[in-house]
Coordinates of C-alpha atoms and ligand atoms in Angstrom, one line a residue:
X1 CA 0.0 0.0 0.0
X2 CA 1.3 3.5 -0.9
X3 CA 1.7 6.0 1.9
X4 CA -1.5 7.9 2.7
X5 CA -2.6 10.3 5.3
X6 CA -6.4 10.6 5.9
X7 CA -9.1 9.4 3.6
X8 CA -9.9 10.0 0.0
X9 CA -13.1 11.3 -1.5
X10 CA -14.0 10.6 -5.1
X11 CA -16.8 12.7 -6.5
X12 CA -18.5 11.4 -9.7
X13 CA -17.6 7.9 -8.5
X14 CA -20.4 6.3 -10.5
X15 CA -19.2 7.8 -13.8
X16 CA -17.0 6.4 -16.5
X17 CA -13.6 7.3 -15.0
X18 CA -14.7 7.7 -11.4
X19 CA -15.9 4.2 -11.1
X20 CA -12.6 2.6 -12.2
X21 CA -10.5 5.2 -10.3
X22 CA -12.4 4.5 -7.1
X23 CA -11.7 0.7 -7.4
X24 CA -8.0 1.4 -8.2
X25 CA -7.7 3.6 -5.1
X26 CA -9.5 1.1 -3.0
X27 CA -7.0 -1.6 -4.1
X28 CA -4.2 0.7 -3.2
X29 CA -5.4 2.2 0.0
X30 CA -8.1 -0.2 1.3
X31 CA -11.8 0.0 0.7
X32 CA -12.8 1.8 3.9
X33 CA -10.3 4.6 3.2
X34 CA -11.9 5.7 -0.1
X35 CA -15.3 7.3 0.0
X36 CA -17.2 7.1 -3.3
X37 CA -19.7 9.9 -3.9
X38 CA -22.4 9.7 -6.6
X39 CA -25.3 11.9 -7.3
X40 CA -28.3 10.6 -9.3
X41 CA -27.0 7.3 -10.9
X42 CA -27.2 4.2 -8.6
X43 CA -23.8 2.6 -7.9
X44 CA -23.0 -0.9 -9.0
X45 CA -22.9 -3.6 -6.3
X46 CA -19.1 -3.7 -6.5
X47 CA -18.8 0.0 -5.9
X48 CA -21.4 0.1 -3.1
X49 CA -20.0 -3.0 -1.3
X50 CA -16.3 -2.4 -1.5
X51 CA -16.3 0.8 0.7
X52 CA -18.3 3.8 1.9
X53 CA -20.8 5.2 -0.7
X54 CA -22.5 8.6 -0.2
X55 CA -24.6 10.9 -2.3
X56 CA -23.4 14.5 -3.0
X57 CA -24.6 17.3 -5.3
X58 CA -21.3 19.1 -5.9
X59 CA -23.2 22.4 -6.4
X60 CA -24.1 22.2 -2.7
X61 CA -21.2 23.2 -0.5
X62 CA -22.9 22.0 2.7
X63 CA -23.2 18.5 1.3
X64 CA -19.5 18.3 0.5
X65 CA -18.5 19.8 3.8
X66 CA -20.6 17.3 5.7
X67 CA -18.9 14.3 4.0
X68 CA -15.4 15.8 4.2
X69 CA -15.8 16.3 8.0
X70 CA -17.5 13.1 8.7
X71 CA -14.9 10.9 7.0
X72 CA -11.9 13.1 7.8
X73 CA -11.1 13.5 4.1
X74 CA -7.5 14.6 3.2
X75 CA -7.5 14.2 -0.6
X76 CA -10.3 14.7 -3.2
X77 CA -10.5 13.3 -6.7
X78 CA -13.2 15.6 -8.1
X79 CA -14.5 13.6 -11.1
X80 CA -18.1 14.8 -11.1
X81 CA -18.7 16.7 -14.4
X82 CA -21.2 17.3 -17.2
X83 CA -19.6 16.2 -20.6
X84 CA -19.5 18.1 -23.8
X85 CA -22.6 17.1 -25.8
X86 CA -24.9 17.4 -22.7
X87 CA -23.1 20.7 -21.8
X88 CA -23.9 22.2 -25.2
X89 CA -27.6 21.4 -24.7
X90 CA -27.6 22.6 -21.1
X91 CA -24.9 25.3 -20.9
X92 CA -26.1 26.8 -17.6
X93 CA -26.1 23.4 -15.9
X94 CA -22.7 22.6 -17.4
X95 CA -21.3 25.8 -15.8
X96 CA -23.1 25.2 -12.5
X97 CA -21.8 21.7 -12.1
X98 CA -18.3 22.0 -13.7
X99 CA -17.3 25.5 -12.6
X100 CA -19.3 26.2 -9.4
X101 CA -18.9 22.6 -8.3
X102 CA -15.2 22.8 -8.7
X103 CA -15.0 26.1 -6.9
X104 CA -16.9 24.5 -4.0
X105 CA -14.4 21.7 -3.8
X106 CA -11.3 24.0 -3.9
X107 CA -12.8 26.3 -1.3
X108 CA -13.5 23.5 1.1
X109 CA -10.0 22.0 0.5
X110 CA -8.5 25.4 1.2
X111 CA -10.5 26.1 4.4
X112 CA -9.7 22.6 5.8
X113 CA -6.1 22.5 4.6
X114 CA -6.6 19.3 2.6
X115 CA -3.4 17.7 1.2
X116 CA -4.3 17.2 -2.5
X117 CA -7.1 17.8 -5.0
X118 CA -7.3 16.2 -8.4
X119 CA -9.4 17.9 -11.1
X120 CA -10.2 16.4 -14.5
X121 CA -9.6 18.9 -17.3
X122 CA -10.0 18.0 -21.0
X123 CA -8.7 18.5 -24.5
X124 CA -11.8 20.6 -24.8
X125 CA -9.9 23.5 -23.4
X126 CA -8.6 23.9 -26.9
X127 CA -10.5 25.7 -29.7
X128 CA -10.1 25.4 -33.4
X129 CA -7.5 28.1 -33.5
X130 CA -4.6 25.9 -32.1
X131 CA -2.3 23.9 -34.4
X132 CA -4.7 21.0 -34.6
X133 CA -2.1 18.4 -35.8
X134 CA -0.4 18.6 -32.4
X135 CA -1.8 20.9 -29.8
X136 CA 1.0 22.5 -27.7
X137 CA 0.8 22.2 -23.9
X138 CA 1.2 25.9 -23.4
X139 CA -0.6 28.2 -25.8
X140 CA -3.6 30.6 -26.0
X141 CA -6.8 28.6 -25.1
X142 CA -10.0 29.7 -26.9
X143 CA -12.5 26.9 -26.5
X144 CA -15.8 27.3 -28.4
X145 CA -17.9 24.9 -26.4
X146 CA -19.5 25.6 -23.0
X147 CA -17.9 22.4 -21.7
X148 CA -14.4 23.6 -22.8
X149 CA -15.1 27.0 -21.2
X150 CA -15.9 25.3 -17.9
X151 CA -12.7 23.2 -18.1
X152 CA -10.6 26.3 -18.9
X153 CA -12.2 28.0 -15.9
X154 CA -11.4 24.9 -13.8
X155 CA -7.7 25.1 -14.7
X156 CA -7.7 28.9 -14.0
X157 CA -9.3 28.3 -10.6
X158 CA -6.8 25.6 -9.8
X159 CA -3.9 27.9 -10.7
X160 CA -5.4 30.6 -8.5
X161 CA -5.7 28.2 -5.5
X162 CA -2.1 26.9 -6.1
X163 CA -0.6 30.4 -6.3
X164 CA -2.7 32.3 -3.8
X165 CA -3.2 29.6 -1.1
X166 CA -0.5 27.0 -1.7
X167 CA -3.1 24.3 -2.3
X168 CA -1.8 21.2 -4.0
X169 CA -4.1 20.9 -7.0
X170 CA -3.3 18.8 -10.0
X171 CA -5.2 18.0 -13.2
X172 CA -5.0 16.2 -16.6
X173 CA -6.4 17.3 -19.9
X174 CA -8.0 14.0 -20.7
X175 CA -8.6 13.0 -24.4
X176 CA -11.5 10.7 -25.2
X177 CA -11.4 7.8 -22.8
X178 CA -12.3 4.3 -23.9
X179 CA -13.4 1.7 -21.4
X180 CA -15.5 -1.4 -20.9
X181 CA -16.7 -1.1 -17.2
X182 CA -18.9 1.9 -17.1
X183 CA -20.2 3.6 -20.3
X184 CA -19.5 7.3 -20.7
X185 CA -22.5 9.6 -20.9
X186 CA -23.1 12.7 -22.9
X187 CA -19.6 13.1 -24.4
X188 CA -18.5 13.7 -28.0
X189 CA -16.0 10.9 -27.9
X190 CA -18.6 8.4 -26.8
X191 CA -18.8 6.8 -30.3
X192 CA -15.3 5.3 -29.7
X193 CA -16.9 3.2 -26.8
X194 CA -20.4 2.7 -28.3
X195 CA -18.9 1.1 -31.4
X196 CA -17.6 -1.9 -29.4
X197 CA -21.0 -2.6 -27.8
X198 CA -22.8 -2.3 -31.1
X199 CA -20.3 -4.5 -32.9
X200 CA -20.8 -7.3 -30.3
X201 CA -24.6 -6.8 -30.0
X202 CA -25.8 -6.3 -33.6
X203 CA -22.8 -6.2 -35.9
X204 CA -23.7 -2.6 -37.0
X205 CA -23.1 0.9 -35.6
X206 CA -24.4 4.2 -36.8
X207 CA -21.6 6.7 -36.0
X208 CA -22.5 10.3 -35.2
X209 CA -19.2 11.8 -36.5
X210 CA -17.7 11.6 -40.0
X211 CA -15.5 8.7 -41.0
X212 CA -12.4 11.1 -41.3
X213 CA -12.9 12.6 -37.8
X214 CA -9.6 12.2 -35.9
X215 CA -9.4 12.8 -32.1
X216 CA -6.9 12.0 -29.4
X217 CA -7.9 9.0 -27.2
X218 CA -6.7 6.9 -24.3
X219 CA -7.6 3.5 -23.0
X220 CA -8.8 3.3 -19.4
X221 CA -5.9 1.5 -17.8
X222 CA -3.6 4.2 -19.1
X223 CA -6.1 6.9 -17.9
X224 CA -6.0 5.5 -14.3
X225 CA -2.2 5.1 -14.4
X226 CA -1.8 8.7 -15.6
X227 CA -4.1 10.0 -12.9
X228 CA -2.3 8.1 -10.1
X229 CA 1.2 8.8 -11.4
X230 CA 0.5 12.5 -11.6
X231 CA -0.8 12.5 -8.0
X232 CA 2.3 10.6 -6.8
X233 CA 4.8 13.0 -8.5
X234 CA 6.7 15.6 -6.3
X235 CA 4.7 18.8 -6.7
X236 CA 7.9 20.8 -7.3
X237 CA 8.6 18.8 -10.5
X238 CA 5.3 19.9 -12.0
X239 CA 5.5 22.9 -14.4
X240 CA 1.8 22.6 -15.4
X241 CA 0.1 21.1 -12.3
X242 CA -3.4 22.4 -13.3
X243 CA -3.7 20.6 -16.6
X244 CA -1.2 18.3 -18.3
X245 CA -1.9 17.1 -21.8
X246 CA -2.0 13.3 -22.0
X247 CA -2.9 10.9 -24.8
X248 CA -2.5 7.3 -25.7
X249 CA -3.4 7.2 -29.3
X250 CA -5.1 9.2 -32.1
X251 CA -7.2 7.7 -34.8
X252 CA -10.1 8.5 -37.2
X253 CA -13.5 6.9 -36.7
X254 CA -12.9 5.0 -40.0
X255 CA -9.6 3.6 -38.6
X256 CA -11.4 2.4 -35.5
X257 CA -14.0 0.6 -37.6
X258 CA -11.2 -1.1 -39.6
X259 CA -9.4 -2.1 -36.5
X260 CA -12.6 -3.7 -35.1
X261 CA -13.3 -5.4 -38.5
X262 CA -9.9 -7.2 -38.3
X263 CA -11.5 -9.2 -35.4
X264 CA -15.1 -9.1 -36.5
X265 CA -15.1 -9.1 -40.3
X266 CA -18.9 -8.9 -40.6
X267 CA -19.1 -5.6 -38.6
X268 CA -20.4 -2.6 -40.6
X269 CA -20.7 1.1 -39.7
X270 CA -22.6 3.9 -41.3
X271 CA -21.6 7.6 -40.6
X272 CA -24.4 10.1 -40.0
X273 CA -22.9 13.2 -38.4
X274 CA -25.1 15.1 -35.9
X275 CA -24.5 18.2 -33.8
X276 CA -21.6 16.5 -32.0
X277 CA -19.5 16.8 -35.3
X278 CA -19.2 20.6 -34.7
X279 CA -17.8 19.9 -31.2
X280 CA -15.3 17.3 -32.6
X281 CA -14.2 19.7 -35.3
X282 CA -13.3 22.3 -32.7
X283 CA -10.8 19.9 -30.9
X284 CA -7.2 19.0 -31.8
X285 CA -6.3 15.8 -33.7
X286 CA -3.4 15.1 -31.3
X287 CA -2.1 16.5 -28.0
X288 CA 1.5 17.2 -27.3
X289 CA 2.1 15.4 -24.0
X290 CA 5.9 15.8 -23.9
X291 CA 5.7 17.9 -20.8
X292 CA 3.9 15.0 -18.9
X293 CA 6.6 12.6 -20.3
X294 CA 9.3 14.9 -19.0
X295 CA 7.9 16.0 -15.6
X296 CA 6.4 12.8 -14.3
X297 CA 7.5 10.1 -16.8
X298 CA 4.1 9.7 -18.5
X299 CA 4.2 6.8 -21.1
X300 CA 1.1 5.2 -22.5
X301 CA 1.0 1.5 -22.8
X302 CA -2.0 1.0 -25.2
X303 CA -2.1 1.9 -28.9
X304 CA -5.1 1.4 -31.2
X305 CA -4.5 -2.4 -31.9
X306 CA -3.8 -3.3 -28.3
X307 CA -6.9 -1.3 -27.1
X308 CA -9.2 -2.9 -29.7
X309 CA -8.1 -6.4 -28.8
X310 CA -8.5 -5.9 -25.1
X311 CA -11.9 -4.1 -25.5
X312 CA -13.3 -6.9 -27.6
X313 CA -12.4 -9.4 -25.0
X314 CA -14.2 -7.4 -22.3
X315 CA -17.5 -6.1 -23.9
Ligands
LIG401 C1 -16.2 14.5 -24.1 O1 -16.3 13.9 -25.2 O2 -17.0 15.4 -23.7 C2 -15.2 14.0 -23.1 C3 -13.9 14.8 -23.2 C4 -13.1 14.8 -24.4 O3 -13.6 15.6 -22.3 N1 -14.9 12.6 -23.4

């Protein structure tokens, strides 16, 4: 077991990343030391029975405070968030949950002198004006989606709490995350997960972005490793603590279909772009994650072929 002082709280613990992160933290630190917080969605039995489970609306400070005090929380992984496609339809809610919710967490962490806070940023902080072939770590950020604006605000708030109060806040700019345990909900990169379930269930998928749509992606085991490795790194080594670029691979929707067809030759896919195409077109094709590689030895283990093979064994 790695060293740990006090307990950990994971908000958004029922979500795509939160559910697997909670289980990874429970394996590392013991089930009773990791409090999983959901909101509306019911937890799986595994999540509910492997440690404390609570309900928190992150927009309500008092609800967070009560849990932080009751369980003597020292570290928060704040994974609760509204994703891009839902955020575009409900911009006010996206701001309220993603920006106000994050501010509540930071303020509670500051007031109680917590040791560490993790915040999930996203490649959505970039807008279409960046060099899309390889988005630099450090450049002007002009997101065009409400989701991206909330993530940029999250990074700015994190920097503010680091510089003004010395709070240890760390974050990753996640690309699309592909996983088999908990489906994502309401994101633009969801097609890269849905395709596997459709391939197994019916042999056909109707994809909501164009075949030539290229986006940065990452397989869940790499996502969890990146998150934990960033949190383990000495803070003084981190030049960009509030939001490091990370990616595992980058492919077009058409390349993903071909990679699946190598294993399931009968699989077919049609491409019928909807409003999520506009969101995808505003994001980079690849992220330059050399700062993460340099500062805390980030190195992905899964490329497209390895990820597809593993996913098809699991779904
Ligand atoms: C989404 O598609 O909204 C997310 C993200 C890239 O942050 N997966």
